[in-house]
mmCIF file of C-alpha atoms in Angstrom:
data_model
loop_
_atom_site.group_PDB
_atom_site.id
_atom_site.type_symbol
_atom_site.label_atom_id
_atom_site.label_comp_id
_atom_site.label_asym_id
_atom_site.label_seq_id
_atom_site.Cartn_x
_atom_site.Cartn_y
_atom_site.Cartn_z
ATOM 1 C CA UNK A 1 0.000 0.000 0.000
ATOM 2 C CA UNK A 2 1.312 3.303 -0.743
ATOM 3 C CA UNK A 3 1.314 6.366 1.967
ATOM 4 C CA UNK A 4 -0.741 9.484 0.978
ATOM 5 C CA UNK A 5 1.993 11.818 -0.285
ATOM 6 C CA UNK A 6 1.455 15.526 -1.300
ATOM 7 C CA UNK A 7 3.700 17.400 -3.243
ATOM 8 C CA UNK A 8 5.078 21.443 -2.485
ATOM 9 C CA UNK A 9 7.278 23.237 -4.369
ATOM 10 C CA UNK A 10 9.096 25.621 -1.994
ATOM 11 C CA UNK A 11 11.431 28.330 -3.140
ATOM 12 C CA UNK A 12 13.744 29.822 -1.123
ATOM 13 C CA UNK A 13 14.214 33.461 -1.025
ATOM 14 C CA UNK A 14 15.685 36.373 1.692
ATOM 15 C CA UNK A 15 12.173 38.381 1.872
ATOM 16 C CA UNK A 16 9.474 35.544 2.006
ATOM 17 C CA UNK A 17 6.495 37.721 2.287
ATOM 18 C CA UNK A 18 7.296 40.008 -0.914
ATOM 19 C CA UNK A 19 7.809 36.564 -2.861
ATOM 20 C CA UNK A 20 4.583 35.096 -1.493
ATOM 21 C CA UNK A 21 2.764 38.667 -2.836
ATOM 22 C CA UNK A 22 4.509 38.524 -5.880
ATOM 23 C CA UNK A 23 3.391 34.524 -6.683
ATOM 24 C CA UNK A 24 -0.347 35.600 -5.248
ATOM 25 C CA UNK A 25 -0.458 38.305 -7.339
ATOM 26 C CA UNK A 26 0.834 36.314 -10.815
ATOM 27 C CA UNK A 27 -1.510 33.287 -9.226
ATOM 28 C CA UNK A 28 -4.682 35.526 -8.696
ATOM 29 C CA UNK A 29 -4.099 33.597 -5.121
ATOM 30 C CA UNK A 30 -3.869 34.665 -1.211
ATOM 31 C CA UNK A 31 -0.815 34.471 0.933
ATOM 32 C CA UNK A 32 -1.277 32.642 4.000
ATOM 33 C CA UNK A 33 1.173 33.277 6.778
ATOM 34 C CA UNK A 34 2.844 30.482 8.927
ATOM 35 C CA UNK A 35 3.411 30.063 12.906
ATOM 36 C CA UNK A 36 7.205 29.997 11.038
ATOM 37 C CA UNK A 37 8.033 33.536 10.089
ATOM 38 C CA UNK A 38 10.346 31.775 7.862
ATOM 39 C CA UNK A 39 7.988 29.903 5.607
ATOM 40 C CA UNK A 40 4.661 31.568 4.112
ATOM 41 C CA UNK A 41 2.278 29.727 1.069
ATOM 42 C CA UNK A 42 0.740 30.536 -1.866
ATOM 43 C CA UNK A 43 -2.945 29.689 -1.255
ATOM 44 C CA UNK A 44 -5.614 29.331 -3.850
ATOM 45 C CA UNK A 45 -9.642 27.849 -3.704
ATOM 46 C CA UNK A 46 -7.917 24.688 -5.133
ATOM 47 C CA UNK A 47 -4.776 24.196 -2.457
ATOM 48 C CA UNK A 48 -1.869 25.377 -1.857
ATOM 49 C CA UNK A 49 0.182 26.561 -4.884
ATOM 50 C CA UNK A 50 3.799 26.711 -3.493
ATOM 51 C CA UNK A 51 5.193 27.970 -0.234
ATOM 52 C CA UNK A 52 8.238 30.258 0.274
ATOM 53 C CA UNK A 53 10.882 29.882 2.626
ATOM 54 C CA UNK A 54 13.503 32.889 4.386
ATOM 55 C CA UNK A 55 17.022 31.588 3.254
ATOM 56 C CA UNK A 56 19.544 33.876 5.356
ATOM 57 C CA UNK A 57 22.037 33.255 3.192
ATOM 58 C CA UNK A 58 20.006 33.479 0.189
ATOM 59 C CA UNK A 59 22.257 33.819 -3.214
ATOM 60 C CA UNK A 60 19.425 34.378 -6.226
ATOM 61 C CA UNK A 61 20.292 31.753 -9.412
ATOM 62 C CA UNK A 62 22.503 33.421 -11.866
ATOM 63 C CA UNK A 63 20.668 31.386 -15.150
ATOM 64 C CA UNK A 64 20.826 31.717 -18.176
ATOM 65 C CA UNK A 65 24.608 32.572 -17.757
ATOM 66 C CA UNK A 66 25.962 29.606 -19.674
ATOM 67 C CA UNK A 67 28.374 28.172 -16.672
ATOM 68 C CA UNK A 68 25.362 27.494 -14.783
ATOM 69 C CA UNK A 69 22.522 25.164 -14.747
ATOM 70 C CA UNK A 70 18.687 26.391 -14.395
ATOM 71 C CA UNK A 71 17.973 23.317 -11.938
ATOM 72 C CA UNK A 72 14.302 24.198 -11.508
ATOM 73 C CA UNK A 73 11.225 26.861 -12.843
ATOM 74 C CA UNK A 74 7.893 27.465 -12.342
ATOM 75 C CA UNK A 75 6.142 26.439 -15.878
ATOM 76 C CA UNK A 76 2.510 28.646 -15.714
ATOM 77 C CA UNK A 77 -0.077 27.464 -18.235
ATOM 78 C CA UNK A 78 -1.961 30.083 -19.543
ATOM 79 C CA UNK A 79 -4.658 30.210 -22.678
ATOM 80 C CA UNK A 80 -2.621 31.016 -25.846
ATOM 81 C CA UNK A 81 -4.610 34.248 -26.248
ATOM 82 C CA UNK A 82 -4.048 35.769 -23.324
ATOM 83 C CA UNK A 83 -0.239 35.737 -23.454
ATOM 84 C CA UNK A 84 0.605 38.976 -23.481
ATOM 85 C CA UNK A 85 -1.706 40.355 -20.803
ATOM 86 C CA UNK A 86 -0.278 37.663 -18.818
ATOM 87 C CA UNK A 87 3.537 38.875 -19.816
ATOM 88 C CA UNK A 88 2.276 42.530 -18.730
ATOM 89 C CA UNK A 89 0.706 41.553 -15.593
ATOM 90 C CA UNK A 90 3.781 39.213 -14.486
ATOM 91 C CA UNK A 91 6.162 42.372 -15.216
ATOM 92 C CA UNK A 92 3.359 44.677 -13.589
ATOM 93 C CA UNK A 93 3.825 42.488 -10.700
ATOM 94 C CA UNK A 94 8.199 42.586 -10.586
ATOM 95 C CA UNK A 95 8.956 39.869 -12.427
ATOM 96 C CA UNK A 96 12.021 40.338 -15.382
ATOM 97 C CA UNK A 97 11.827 39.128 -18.927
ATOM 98 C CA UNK A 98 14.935 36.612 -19.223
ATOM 99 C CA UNK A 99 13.700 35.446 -22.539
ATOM 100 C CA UNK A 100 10.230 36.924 -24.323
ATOM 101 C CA UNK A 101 11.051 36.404 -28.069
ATOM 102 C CA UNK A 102 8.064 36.005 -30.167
ATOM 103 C CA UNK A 103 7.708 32.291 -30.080
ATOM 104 C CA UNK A 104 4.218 31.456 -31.424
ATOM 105 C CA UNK A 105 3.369 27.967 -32.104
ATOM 106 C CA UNK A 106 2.503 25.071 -30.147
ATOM 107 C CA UNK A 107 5.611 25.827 -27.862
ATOM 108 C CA UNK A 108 5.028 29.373 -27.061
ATOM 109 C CA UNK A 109 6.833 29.955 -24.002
ATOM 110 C CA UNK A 110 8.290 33.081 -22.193
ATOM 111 C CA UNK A 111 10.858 33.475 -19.854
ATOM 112 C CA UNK A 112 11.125 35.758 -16.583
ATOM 113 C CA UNK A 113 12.956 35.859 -13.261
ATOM 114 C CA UNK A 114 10.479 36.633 -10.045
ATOM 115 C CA UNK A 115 11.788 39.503 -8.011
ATOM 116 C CA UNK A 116 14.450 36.827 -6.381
ATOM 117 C CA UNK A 117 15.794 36.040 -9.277
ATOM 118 C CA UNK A 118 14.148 32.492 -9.915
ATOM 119 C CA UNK A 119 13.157 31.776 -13.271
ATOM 120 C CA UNK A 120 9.728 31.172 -14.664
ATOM 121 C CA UNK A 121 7.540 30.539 -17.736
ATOM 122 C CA UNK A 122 4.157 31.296 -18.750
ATOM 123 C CA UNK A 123 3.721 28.423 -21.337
ATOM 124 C CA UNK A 124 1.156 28.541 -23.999
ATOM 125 C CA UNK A 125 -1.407 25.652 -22.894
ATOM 126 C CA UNK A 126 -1.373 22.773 -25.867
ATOM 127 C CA UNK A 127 -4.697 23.031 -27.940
#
């Protein structure tokens, strides 16, 4: 028999809360606040998105330099047509475009870094 597991993608960060507002805001989500001041989540009708955690020695990724690897993103599905309002609201909200070429087509995909420098997509959802 296999245990009940549940999954939760955590990023770490130095300024939790302003991460967690950022993600709510991109999300259209609430932040929810721990007993930890460390650790807050991303909270949405459906569950908890992600949770983000105080690193005190926090050192933001340096991708898409070409020594290092990108390890991990957030992928965000969103409806082909709404694309670019998503792109403005993401970089309304802090985020920076690493990569926004025009890249129409089934794989339409663009490429930002929240305001801790972790990367993200908002990914064209397959029709």
């Amino acid at each position: 028999m296999t245990v009940h597991k549940r999954t939760l993608l955590v990023l770490d960060c130095s300024e939790p809360e302003r991460l967690a507002e950022f993600y709510a805001g991109v999300l259209g989500a609430e932040v929810r606040l721990s007993k930890d001041p460390d650790y807050v989540e991303v909270t949405h009708p459906d569950g908890v998105c992600l949770a983000v955690h105080r690193e005190r020695d926090y050192i933001p990724p340096s991708w898409p330099r070409p020594e290092d690897s990108q390890q991990a993103h957030l992928r965000i599905m969103v409806a082909r047509d709404d694309m670019d309002e998503a792109e403005r609201e993401v970089v309304g909200l802090g985020a920076r475009p690493v990569d926004t070429k025009d890249n129409n087509g089934p794989r339409d995909t663009r490429t930002y870094s929240d305001p801790a420098g972790h990367s993200f997509t908002l990914a064209a959802i397959p029709e």
